[in-house]
């Protein structure tokens, strides 16, 4: 079912989609409701949406939760939104870029309680926006995001596959990712060149409790810095350690001296970090 009113409103107001801002909007209310259902939001939740667009997803989220803070960078959408979200009193649209806001500035607007993120993300900043939340000090409970299908595959990849990446592991440090649905490019207006998928990332609190998370993340970044190089070479460059020290560490952790980072699981990186800390006090 298409939400004709908002689509017609955009046309009537002469709105021109800005490709550079990733403006591919969704008007299909069945799909929008399905995305909200995938997120598991309930009546007491505060939701942060990134990319209000014409407010079609915003309105469906607002119907299911306590309060929505929706961030948008394109002020040309103001006249559209003042009509499409008219009469919905639990939505606050904020014309600011969350990528350029500190955690404190964000809390000053949204409060310091927990919240869930739901977004049909602008593709050109998908990874920075996901990282913005999962690496922050903010109390994010989950992120349910529509992303390019290829990015969804990278987020949910298994070790030793082509899609496995530093992004996969960054998300795994935060929690558990599930691909909840695939979405055809044909449902977007205008239609992009790629298909999409919805991924729900659920925070697992205290997942790496008592572990040195900073060191684990540093090791992951190092391992994927030059994907084609061996882990020993990457550790040598990133930590400035002699090659034989790096190789000894890798062997002691139970891996082959020529192993590449792309085959290691999160548990393997944790194991490596514990050994490294013992040996170097890093
Ligand atoms: N939520 C709407 C929907 O589902 O139809 C719009 C989704 S559209 C893919 C992404 C929206 O994000 C666009 O309206 C774009 O202007 C906005 N946007 C782009 N960069 C942004 C940023 N850094 N912060 C917030 N919004 C952004």
JSON list of N, CA, C and O and ligand atoms in Angstrom, two decimals, residues 15 17-18 20-28 32 49-58 61 70-75 77 81 94-100 118-125 129 146 188-189, ligand 1:
[
{"chain": "A", "resi": 15, "resn": "UNK", "atom": "N", "xyz": [9.17, 19.44, -4.50]},
{"chain": "A", "resi": 15, "resn": "UNK", "atom": "CA", "xyz": [10.42, 18.97, -3.86]},
{"chain": "A", "resi": 15, "resn": "UNK", "atom": "C", "xyz": [11.28, 18.20, -4.85]},
{"chain": "A", "resi": 15, "resn": "UNK", "atom": "O", "xyz": [10.79, 17.36, -5.59]},
{"chain": "A", "resi": 17, "resn": "UNK", "atom": "N", "xyz": [14.45, 15.64, -5.17]},
{"chain": "A", "resi": 17, "resn": "UNK", "atom": "CA", "xyz": [15.28, 14.70, -4.40]},
{"chain": "A", "resi": 17, "resn": "UNK", "atom": "C", "xyz": [16.75, 15.04, -4.59]},
{"chain": "A", "resi": 17, "resn": "UNK", "atom": "O", "xyz": [17.19, 15.29, -5.71]},
{"chain": "A", "resi": 18, "resn": "UNK", "atom": "N", "xyz": [17.48, 15.04, -3.50]},
{"chain": "A", "resi": 18, "resn": "UNK", "atom": "CA", "xyz": [18.91, 15.34, -3.54]},
{"chain": "A", "resi": 18, "resn": "UNK", "atom": "C", "xyz": [19.69, 14.03, -3.46]},
{"chain": "A", "resi": 18, "resn": "UNK", "atom": "O", "xyz": [19.81, 13.41, -2.40]},
{"chain": "A", "resi": 20, "resn": "UNK", "atom": "N", "xyz": [22.83, 13.44, -3.73]},
{"chain": "A", "resi": 20, "resn": "UNK", "atom": "CA", "xyz": [24.06, 13.50, -2.93]},
{"chain": "A", "resi": 20, "resn": "UNK", "atom": "C", "xyz": [23.79, 13.28, -1.44]},
{"chain": "A", "resi": 20, "resn": "UNK", "atom": "O", "xyz": [24.68, 12.88, -0.70]},
{"chain": "A", "resi": 21, "resn": "UNK", "atom": "N", "xyz": [22.55, 13.52, -1.00]},
{"chain": "A", "resi": 21, "resn": "UNK", "atom": "CA", "xyz": [22.21, 13.28, 0.41]},
{"chain": "A", "resi": 21, "resn": "UNK", "atom": "C", "xyz": [21.58, 11.90, 0.62]},
{"chain": "A", "resi": 21, "resn": "UNK", "atom": "O", "xyz": [21.08, 11.60, 1.70]},
{"chain": "A", "resi": 22, "resn": "UNK", "atom": "N", "xyz": [21.61, 11.08, -0.42]},
{"chain": "A", "resi": 22, "resn": "UNK", "atom": "CA", "xyz": [21.07, 9.72, -0.29]},
{"chain": "A", "resi": 22, "resn": "UNK", "atom": "C", "xyz": [19.56, 9.71, -0.14]},
{"chain": "A", "resi": 22, "resn": "UNK", "atom": "O", "xyz": [19.00, 8.90, 0.59]},
{"chain": "A", "resi": 23, "resn": "UNK", "atom": "N", "xyz": [18.88, 10.64, -0.83]},
{"chain": "A", "resi": 23, "resn": "UNK", "atom": "CA", "xyz": [17.43, 10.75, -0.66]},
{"chain": "A", "resi": 23, "resn": "UNK", "atom": "C", "xyz": [16.66, 9.75, -1.54]},
{"chain": "A", "resi": 23, "resn": "UNK", "atom": "O", "xyz": [16.25, 10.06, -2.66]},
{"chain": "A", "resi": 24, "resn": "UNK", "atom": "N", "xyz": [16.49, 8.56, -1.00]},
{"chain": "A", "resi": 24, "resn": "UNK", "atom": "CA", "xyz": [15.64, 7.54, -1.63]},
{"chain": "A", "resi": 24, "resn": "UNK", "atom": "C", "xyz": [14.57, 7.22, -0.60]},
{"chain": "A", "resi": 24, "resn": "UNK", "atom": "O", "xyz": [14.85, 6.56, 0.40]},
{"chain": "A", "resi": 25, "resn": "UNK", "atom": "N", "xyz": [13.38, 7.73, -0.84]},
{"chain": "A", "resi": 25, "resn": "UNK", "atom": "CA", "xyz": [12.33, 7.65, 0.18]},
{"chain": "A", "resi": 25, "resn": "UNK", "atom": "C", "xyz": [11.45, 6.41, 0.00]},
{"chain": "A", "resi": 25, "resn": "UNK", "atom": "O", "xyz": [11.35, 5.84, -1.09]},
{"chain": "A", "resi": 26, "resn": "UNK", "atom": "N", "xyz": [10.79, 6.02, 1.09]},
{"chain": "A", "resi": 26, "resn": "UNK", "atom": "CA", "xyz": [9.86, 4.88, 1.05]},
{"chain": "A", "resi": 26, "resn": "UNK", "atom": "C", "xyz": [8.46, 5.37, 1.41]},
{"chain": "A", "resi": 26, "resn": "UNK", "atom": "O", "xyz": [8.28, 6.07, 2.41]},
{"chain": "A", "resi": 27, "resn": "UNK", "atom": "N", "xyz": [7.49, 4.97, 0.59]},
{"chain": "A", "resi": 27, "resn": "UNK", "atom": "CA", "xyz": [6.10, 5.38, 0.84]},
{"chain": "A", "resi": 27, "resn": "UNK", "atom": "C", "xyz": [5.19, 4.19, 1.13]},
{"chain": "A", "resi": 27, "resn": "UNK", "atom": "O", "xyz": [4.02, 4.37, 1.41]},
{"chain": "A", "resi": 28, "resn": "UNK", "atom": "N", "xyz": [5.73, 2.96, 1.02]},
{"chain": "A", "resi": 28, "resn": "UNK", "atom": "CA", "xyz": [4.93, 1.75, 1.21]},
{"chain": "A", "resi": 28, "resn": "UNK", "atom": "C", "xyz": [4.71, 1.51, 2.71]},
{"chain": "A", "resi": 28, "resn": "UNK", "atom": "O", "xyz": [5.63, 1.12, 3.43]},
{"chain": "A", "resi": 32, "resn": "UNK", "atom": "N", "xyz": [7.07, -0.05, 5.77]},
{"chain": "A", "resi": 32, "resn": "UNK", "atom": "CA", "xyz": [7.48, 0.81, 6.89]},
{"chain": "A", "resi": 32, "resn": "UNK", "atom": "C", "xyz": [7.06, 0.20, 8.22]},
{"chain": "A", "resi": 32, "resn": "UNK", "atom": "O", "xyz": [7.84, 0.15, 9.18]},
{"chain": "A", "resi": 49, "resn": "UNK", "atom": "N", "xyz": [15.63, 8.57, 15.08]},
{"chain": "A", "resi": 49, "resn": "UNK", "atom": "CA", "xyz": [15.65, 8.24, 13.65]},
{"chain": "A", "resi": 49, "resn": "UNK", "atom": "C", "xyz": [16.70, 9.12, 12.98]},
{"chain": "A", "resi": 49, "resn": "UNK", "atom": "O", "xyz": [16.83, 10.31, 13.32]},
{"chain": "A", "resi": 50, "resn": "UNK", "atom": "N", "xyz": [17.43, 8.54, 12.05]},
{"chain": "A", "resi": 50, "resn": "UNK", "atom": "CA", "xyz": [18.41, 9.33, 11.30]},
{"chain": "A", "resi": 50, "resn": "UNK", "atom": "C", "xyz": [17.89, 9.46, 9.87]},
{"chain": "A", "resi": 50, "resn": "UNK", "atom": "O", "xyz": [17.69, 8.44, 9.19]},
{"chain": "A", "resi": 51, "resn": "UNK", "atom": "N", "xyz": [17.67, 10.69, 9.42]},
{"chain": "A", "resi": 51, "resn": "UNK", "atom": "CA", "xyz": [17.18, 10.90, 8.07]},
{"chain": "A", "resi": 51, "resn": "UNK", "atom": "C", "xyz": [15.67, 10.87, 8.00]},
{"chain": "A", "resi": 51, "resn": "UNK", "atom": "O", "xyz": [15.07, 9.86, 7.63]},
{"chain": "A", "resi": 52, "resn": "UNK", "atom": "N", "xyz": [15.04, 11.98, 8.36]},
{"chain": "A", "resi": 52, "resn": "UNK", "atom": "CA", "xyz": [13.57, 12.05, 8.41]},
{"chain": "A", "resi": 52, "resn": "UNK", "atom": "C", "xyz": [12.95, 11.92, 7.02]},
{"chain": "A", "resi": 52, "resn": "UNK", "atom": "O", "xyz": [11.87, 11.34, 6.88]},
{"chain": "A", "resi": 53, "resn": "UNK", "atom": "N", "xyz": [13.63, 12.47, 6.02]},
{"chain": "A", "resi": 53, "resn": "UNK", "atom": "CA", "xyz": [13.06, 12.47, 4.67]},
{"chain": "A", "resi": 53, "resn": "UNK", "atom": "C", "xyz": [11.73, 13.18, 4.67]},
{"chain": "A", "resi": 53, "resn": "UNK", "atom": "O", "xyz": [11.61, 14.29, 5.23]},
{"chain": "A", "resi": 54, "resn": "UNK", "atom": "N", "xyz": [10.70, 12.54, 4.09]},
{"chain": "A", "resi": 54, "resn": "UNK", "atom": "CA", "xyz": [9.36, 13.15, 4.07]},
{"chain": "A", "resi": 54, "resn": "UNK", "atom": "C", "xyz": [8.55, 12.76, 5.30]},
{"chain": "A", "resi": 54, "resn": "UNK", "atom": "O", "xyz": [7.36, 13.08, 5.39]},
{"chain": "A", "resi": 55, "resn": "UNK", "atom": "N", "xyz": [9.18, 12.01, 6.23]},
{"chain": "A", "resi": 55, "resn": "UNK", "atom": "CA", "xyz": [8.50, 11.68, 7.49]},
{"chain": "A", "resi": 55, "resn": "UNK", "atom": "C", "xyz": [7.63, 10.44, 7.44]},
{"chain": "A", "resi": 55, "resn": "UNK", "atom": "O", "xyz": [6.87, 10.17, 8.38]},
{"chain": "A", "resi": 56, "resn": "UNK", "atom": "N", "xyz": [7.74, 9.66, 6.36]},
{"chain": "A", "resi": 56, "resn": "UNK", "atom": "CA", "xyz": [6.86, 8.49, 6.24]},
{"chain": "A", "resi": 56, "resn": "UNK", "atom": "C", "xyz": [7.18, 7.42, 7.30]},
{"chain": "A", "resi": 56, "resn": "UNK", "atom": "O", "xyz": [6.27, 6.90, 7.95]},
{"chain": "A", "resi": 57, "resn": "UNK", "atom": "N", "xyz": [8.49, 7.13, 7.48]},
{"chain": "A", "resi": 57, "resn": "UNK", "atom": "CA", "xyz": [8.87, 6.15, 8.51]},
{"chain": "A", "resi": 57, "resn": "UNK", "atom": "C", "xyz": [8.66, 6.76, 9.91]},
{"chain": "A", "resi": 57, "resn": "UNK", "atom": "O", "xyz": [8.18, 6.08, 10.82]},
{"chain": "A", "resi": 58, "resn": "UNK", "atom": "N", "xyz": [8.99, 8.04, 10.03]},
{"chain": "A", "resi": 58, "resn": "UNK", "atom": "CA", "xyz": [8.84, 8.75, 11.31]},
{"chain": "A", "resi": 58, "resn": "UNK", "atom": "C", "xyz": [7.42, 8.58, 11.87]},
{"chain": "A", "resi": 58, "resn": "UNK", "atom": "O", "xyz": [7.25, 8.27, 13.06]},
{"chain": "A", "resi": 61, "resn": "UNK", "atom": "N", "xyz": [6.81, 5.06, 13.17]},
{"chain": "A", "resi": 61, "resn": "UNK", "atom": "CA", "xyz": [7.52, 4.81, 14.44]},
{"chain": "A", "resi": 61, "resn": "UNK", "atom": "C", "xyz": [6.75, 5.50, 15.57]},
{"chain": "A", "resi": 61, "resn": "UNK", "atom": "O", "xyz": [6.52, 4.91, 16.63]},
{"chain": "A", "resi": 70, "resn": "UNK", "atom": "N", "xyz": [13.92, 12.83, 15.46]},
{"chain": "A", "resi": 70, "resn": "UNK", "atom": "CA", "xyz": [14.31, 12.48, 14.10]},
{"chain": "A", "resi": 70, "resn": "UNK", "atom": "C", "xyz": [15.27, 13.54, 13.56]},
{"chain": "A", "resi": 70, "resn": "UNK", "atom": "O", "xyz": [14.94, 14.72, 13.51]},
{"chain": "A", "resi": 71, "resn": "UNK", "atom": "N", "xyz": [16.45, 13.09, 13.15]},
{"chain": "A", "resi": 71, "resn": "UNK", "atom": "CA", "xyz": [17.49, 14.01, 12.67]},
{"chain": "A", "resi": 71, "resn": "UNK", "atom": "C", "xyz": [17.51, 14.06, 11.15]},
{"chain": "A", "resi": 71, "resn": "UNK", "atom": "O", "xyz": [17.46, 13.02, 10.48]},
{"chain": "A", "resi": 72, "resn": "UNK", "atom": "N", "xyz": [17.61, 15.27, 10.62]},
{"chain": "A", "resi": 72, "resn": "UNK", "atom": "CA", "xyz": [17.64, 15.45, 9.17]},
{"chain": "A", "resi": 72, "resn": "UNK", "atom": "C", "xyz": [18.57, 16.63, 8.86]},
{"chain": "A", "resi": 72, "resn": "UNK", "atom": "O", "xyz": [18.64, 17.59, 9.63]},
{"chain": "A", "resi": 73, "resn": "UNK", "atom": "N", "xyz": [19.29, 16.54, 7.75]},
{"chain": "A", "resi": 73, "resn": "UNK", "atom": "CA", "xyz": [20.20, 17.65, 7.41]},
{"chain": "A", "resi": 73, "resn": "UNK", "atom": "C", "xyz": [19.62, 18.60, 6.35]},
{"chain": "A", "resi": 73, "resn": "UNK", "atom": "O", "xyz": [20.09, 19.71, 6.20]},
{"chain": "A", "resi": 74, "resn": "UNK", "atom": "N", "xyz": [18.61, 18.15, 5.62]},
{"chain": "A", "resi": 74, "resn": "UNK", "atom": "CA", "xyz": [18.11, 18.95, 4.50]},
{"chain": "A", "resi": 74, "resn": "UNK", "atom": "C", "xyz": [16.93, 19.84, 4.93]},
{"chain": "A", "resi": 74, "resn": "UNK", "atom": "O", "xyz": [15.79, 19.37, 5.04]},
{"chain": "A", "resi": 75, "resn": "UNK", "atom": "N", "xyz": [17.22, 21.13, 5.12]},
{"chain": "A", "resi": 75, "resn": "UNK", "atom": "CA", "xyz": [16.18, 22.04, 5.60]},
{"chain": "A", "resi": 75, "resn": "UNK", "atom": "C", "xyz": [15.10, 22.29, 4.55]},
{"chain": "A", "resi": 75, "resn": "UNK", "atom": "O", "xyz": [14.03, 22.82, 4.87]},
{"chain": "A", "resi": 77, "resn": "UNK", "atom": "N", "xyz": [13.31, 20.20, 3.45]},
{"chain": "A", "resi": 77, "resn": "UNK", "atom": "CA", "xyz": [12.19, 19.31, 3.78]},
{"chain": "A", "resi": 77, "resn": "UNK", "atom": "C", "xyz": [11.24, 19.91, 4.81]},
{"chain": "A", "resi": 77, "resn": "UNK", "atom": "O", "xyz": [10.18, 19.35, 5.08]},
{"chain": "A", "resi": 81, "resn": "UNK", "atom": "N", "xyz": [7.58, 18.46, 5.87]},
{"chain": "A", "resi": 81, "resn": "UNK", "atom": "CA", "xyz": [7.40, 17.82, 7.19]},
{"chain": "A", "resi": 81, "resn": "UNK", "atom": "C", "xyz": [6.37, 18.53, 8.05]},
{"chain": "A", "resi": 81, "resn": "UNK", "atom": "O", "xyz": [5.66, 17.89, 8.83]},
{"chain": "A", "resi": 94, "resn": "UNK", "atom": "N", "xyz": [14.87, 17.33, 14.30]},
{"chain": "A", "resi": 94, "resn": "UNK", "atom": "CA", "xyz": [16.05, 18.14, 14.62]},
{"chain": "A", "resi": 94, "resn": "UNK", "atom": "C", "xyz": [16.88, 18.28, 13.34]},
{"chain": "A", "resi": 94, "resn": "UNK", "atom": "O", "xyz": [17.36, 17.28, 12.80]},
{"chain": "A", "resi": 95, "resn": "UNK", "atom": "N", "xyz": [17.04, 19.52, 12.87]},
{"chain": "A", "resi": 95, "resn": "UNK", "atom": "CA", "xyz": [17.81, 19.73, 11.64]},
{"chain": "A", "resi": 95, "resn": "UNK", "atom": "C", "xyz": [19.29, 19.88, 11.97]},
{"chain": "A", "resi": 95, "resn": "UNK", "atom": "O", "xyz": [19.85, 20.97, 11.94]},
{"chain": "A", "resi": 96, "resn": "UNK", "atom": "N", "xyz": [19.89, 18.76, 12.33]},
{"chain": "A", "resi": 96, "resn": "UNK", "atom": "CA", "xyz": [21.33, 18.74, 12.64]},
{"chain": "A", "resi": 96, "resn": "UNK", "atom": "C", "xyz": [21.93, 17.41, 12.20]},
{"chain": "A", "resi": 96, "resn": "UNK", "atom": "O", "xyz": [21.22, 16.41, 12.08]},
{"chain": "A", "resi": 97, "resn": "UNK", "atom": "N", "xyz": [23.24, 17.42, 12.00]},
{"chain": "A", "resi": 97, "resn": "UNK", "atom": "CA", "xyz": [23.95, 16.22, 11.57]},
{"chain": "A", "resi": 97, "resn": "UNK", "atom": "C", "xyz": [24.54, 15.53, 12.80]},
{"chain": "A", "resi": 97, "resn": "UNK", "atom": "O", "xyz": [25.46, 16.08, 13.42]},
{"chain": "A", "resi": 98, "resn": "UNK", "atom": "N", "xyz": [24.03, 14.34, 13.13]},
{"chain": "A", "resi": 98, "resn": "UNK", "atom": "CA", "xyz": [24.53, 13.64, 14.34]},
{"chain": "A", "resi": 98, "resn": "UNK", "atom": "C", "xyz": [26.01, 13.28, 14.23]},
{"chain": "A", "resi": 98, "resn": "UNK", "atom": "O", "xyz": [26.67, 13.05, 15.24]},
{"chain": "A", "resi": 99, "resn": "UNK", "atom": "N", "xyz": [26.52, 13.23, 13.00]},
{"chain": "A", "resi": 99, "resn": "UNK", "atom": "CA", "xyz": [27.94, 12.92, 12.82]},
{"chain": "A", "resi": 99, "resn": "UNK", "atom": "C", "xyz": [28.82, 14.07, 13.32]},
{"chain": "A", "resi": 99, "resn": "UNK", "atom": "O", "xyz": [29.99, 13.89, 13.59]},
{"chain": "A", "resi": 100, "resn": "UNK", "atom": "N", "xyz": [28.22, 15.25, 13.37]},
{"chain": "A", "resi": 100, "resn": "UNK", "atom": "CA", "xyz": [29.00, 16.42, 13.79]},
{"chain": "A", "resi": 100, "resn": "UNK", "atom": "C", "xyz": [28.68, 16.85, 15.21]},
{"chain": "A", "resi": 100, "resn": "UNK", "atom": "O", "xyz": [29.03, 17.94, 15.63]},
{"chain": "A", "resi": 118, "resn": "UNK", "atom": "N", "xyz": [16.23, 3.75, 14.76]},
{"chain": "A", "resi": 118, "resn": "UNK", "atom": "CA", "xyz": [15.60, 3.15, 13.58]},
{"chain": "A", "resi": 118, "resn": "UNK", "atom": "C", "xyz": [15.87, 4.10, 12.42]},
{"chain": "A", "resi": 118, "resn": "UNK", "atom": "O", "xyz": [15.67, 5.31, 12.54]},
{"chain": "A", "resi": 119, "resn": "UNK", "atom": "N", "xyz": [16.35, 3.56, 11.29]},
{"chain": "A", "resi": 119, "resn": "UNK", "atom": "CA", "xyz": [16.65, 4.46, 10.18]},
{"chain": "A", "resi": 119, "resn": "UNK", "atom": "C", "xyz": [16.71, 3.75, 8.85]},
{"chain": "A", "resi": 119, "resn": "UNK", "atom": "O", "xyz": [17.17, 2.61, 8.76]},
{"chain": "A", "resi": 120, "resn": "UNK", "atom": "N", "xyz": [16.21, 4.45, 7.85]},
{"chain": "A", "resi": 120, "resn": "UNK", "atom": "CA", "xyz": [16.48, 4.09, 6.46]},
{"chain": "A", "resi": 120, "resn": "UNK", "atom": "C", "xyz": [17.67, 4.99, 6.11]},
{"chain": "A", "resi": 120, "resn": "UNK", "atom": "O", "xyz": [17.49, 6.16, 5.79]},
{"chain": "A", "resi": 121, "resn": "UNK", "atom": "N", "xyz": [18.87, 4.44, 6.24]},
{"chain": "A", "resi": 121, "resn": "UNK", "atom": "CA", "xyz": [20.06, 5.29, 6.23]},
{"chain": "A", "resi": 121, "resn": "UNK", "atom": "C", "xyz": [20.43, 5.81, 4.85]},
{"chain": "A", "resi": 121, "resn": "UNK", "atom": "O", "xyz": [20.28, 5.11, 3.85]},
{"chain": "A", "resi": 122, "resn": "UNK", "atom": "N", "xyz": [20.94, 7.06, 4.83]},
{"chain": "A", "resi": 122, "resn": "UNK", "atom": "CA", "xyz": [21.50, 7.56, 3.56]},
{"chain": "A", "resi": 122, "resn": "UNK", "atom": "C", "xyz": [22.76, 6.74, 3.26]},
{"chain": "A", "resi": 122, "resn": "UNK", "atom": "O", "xyz": [23.64, 6.63, 4.12]},
{"chain": "A", "resi": 123, "resn": "UNK", "atom": "N", "xyz": [22.84, 6.14, 2.08]},
{"chain": "A", "resi": 123, "resn": "UNK", "atom": "CA", "xyz": [23.90, 5.16, 1.81]},
{"chain": "A", "resi": 123, "resn": "UNK", "atom": "C", "xyz": [25.31, 5.73, 1.89]},
{"chain": "A", "resi": 123, "resn": "UNK", "atom": "O", "xyz": [26.23, 5.04, 2.26]},
{"chain": "A", "resi": 124, "resn": "UNK", "atom": "N", "xyz": [25.44, 7.03, 1.55]},
{"chain": "A", "resi": 124, "resn": "UNK", "atom": "CA", "xyz": [26.81, 7.55, 1.48]},
{"chain": "A", "resi": 124, "resn": "UNK", "atom": "C", "xyz": [27.48, 7.69, 2.85]},
{"chain": "A", "resi": 124, "resn": "UNK", "atom": "O", "xyz": [28.69, 7.86, 2.92]},
{"chain": "A", "resi": 125, "resn": "UNK", "atom": "N", "xyz": [26.70, 7.59, 3.92]},
{"chain": "A", "resi": 125, "resn": "UNK", "atom": "CA", "xyz": [27.30, 7.66, 5.26]},
{"chain": "A", "resi": 125, "resn": "UNK", "atom": "C", "xyz": [26.84, 6.51, 6.18]},
{"chain": "A", "resi": 125, "resn": "UNK", "atom": "O", "xyz": [26.81, 6.66, 7.39]},
{"chain": "A", "resi": 129, "resn": "UNK", "atom": "N", "xyz": [27.62, 6.38, 10.24]},
{"chain": "A", "resi": 129, "resn": "UNK", "atom": "CA", "xyz": [26.47, 6.57, 11.13]},
{"chain": "A", "resi": 129, "resn": "UNK", "atom": "C", "xyz": [26.31, 5.39, 12.10]},
{"chain": "A", "resi": 129, "resn": "UNK", "atom": "O", "xyz": [26.02, 5.57, 13.28]},
{"chain": "A", "resi": 146, "resn": "UNK", "atom": "N", "xyz": [18.03, 0.20, 7.67]},
{"chain": "A", "resi": 146, "resn": "UNK", "atom": "CA", "xyz": [17.94, -0.21, 6.26]},
{"chain": "A", "resi": 146, "resn": "UNK", "atom": "C", "xyz": [19.24, 0.22, 5.61]},
{"chain": "A", "resi": 146, "resn": "UNK", "atom": "O", "xyz": [19.61, 1.41, 5.66]},
{"chain": "A", "resi": 188, "resn": "UNK", "atom": "N", "xyz": [11.81, 2.06, -3.45]},
{"chain": "A", "resi": 188, "resn": "UNK", "atom": "CA", "xyz": [12.30, 3.41, -3.14]},
{"chain": "A", "resi": 188, "resn": "UNK", "atom": "C", "xyz": [11.91, 4.40, -4.24]},
{"chain": "A", "resi": 188, "resn": "UNK", "atom": "O", "xyz": [11.82, 4.03, -5.41]},
{"chain": "A", "resi": 189, "resn": "UNK", "atom": "N", "xyz": [11.71, 5.67, -3.84]},
{"chain": "A", "resi": 189, "resn": "UNK", "atom": "CA", "xyz": [11.50, 6.75, -4.80]},
{"chain": "A", "resi": 189, "resn": "UNK", "atom": "C", "xyz": [12.54, 7.81, -4.56]},
{"chain": "A", "resi": 189, "resn": "UNK", "atom": "O", "xyz": [12.57, 8.36, -3.44]},
{"chain": "B", "resi": 1, "resn": "LIG", "atom": "N1", "xyz": [13.35, 8.07, 6.41]},
{"chain": "B", "resi": 1, "resn": "LIG", "atom": "C1", "xyz": [12.97, 8.49, 5.08]},
{"chain": "B", "resi": 1, "resn": "LIG", "atom": "C2", "xyz": [12.34, 7.33, 4.34]},
{"chain": "B", "resi": 1, "resn": "LIG", "atom": "O1", "xyz": [12.48, 6.18, 4.79]},
{"chain": "B", "resi": 1, "resn": "LIG", "atom": "O2", "xyz": [11.68, 7.58, 3.32]},
{"chain": "B", "resi": 1, "resn": "LIG", "atom": "C3", "xyz": [14.17, 9.03, 4.30]},
{"chain": "B", "resi": 1, "resn": "LIG", "atom": "C4", "xyz": [15.30, 8.07, 4.06]},
{"chain": "B", "resi": 1, "resn": "LIG", "atom": "S1", "xyz": [16.54, 8.65, 2.93]},
{"chain": "B", "resi": 1, "resn": "LIG", "atom": "C5", "xyz": [17.28, 7.11, 2.48]},
{"chain": "B", "resi": 1, "resn": "LIG", "atom": "C6", "xyz": [17.81, 9.32, 3.97]},
{"chain": "B", "resi": 1, "resn": "LIG", "atom": "C7", "xyz": [17.56, 10.72, 4.53]},
{"chain": "B", "resi": 1, "resn": "LIG", "atom": "O3", "xyz": [18.70, 11.07, 5.34]},
{"chain": "B", "resi": 1, "resn": "LIG", "atom": "C8", "xyz": [17.44, 11.84, 3.53]},
{"chain": "B", "resi": 1, "resn": "LIG", "atom": "O4", "xyz": [16.28, 12.60, 3.80]},
{"chain": "B", "resi": 1, "resn": "LIG", "atom": "C9", "xyz": [18.70, 12.71, 3.71]},
{"chain": "B", "resi": 1, "resn": "LIG", "atom": "O5", "xyz": [18.48, 14.08, 3.47]},
{"chain": "B", "resi": 1, "resn": "LIG", "atom": "C10", "xyz": [19.01, 12.44, 5.16]},
{"chain": "B", "resi": 1, "resn": "LIG", "atom": "N2", "xyz": [20.42, 12.58, 5.54]},
{"chain": "B", "resi": 1, "resn": "LIG", "atom": "C11", "xyz": [21.53, 12.53, 4.76]},
{"chain": "B", "resi": 1, "resn": "LIG", "atom": "N3", "xyz": [22.64, 12.67, 5.49]},
{"chain": "B", "resi": 1, "resn": "LIG", "atom": "C12", "xyz": [22.23, 12.81, 6.78]},
{"chain": "B", "resi": 1, "resn": "LIG", "atom": "C13", "xyz": [22.89, 12.99, 8.02]},
{"chain": "B", "resi": 1, "resn": "LIG", "atom": "N4", "xyz": [24.22, 13.06, 8.09]},
{"chain": "B", "resi": 1, "resn": "LIG", "atom": "N5", "xyz": [22.15, 13.10, 9.14]},
{"chain": "B", "resi": 1, "resn": "LIG", "atom": "C14", "xyz": [20.80, 13.05, 9.09]},
{"chain": "B", "resi": 1, "resn": "LIG", "atom": "N6", "xyz": [20.11, 12.87, 7.94]},
{"chain": "B", "resi": 1, "resn": "LIG", "atom": "C15", "xyz": [20.81, 12.75, 6.82]}
]
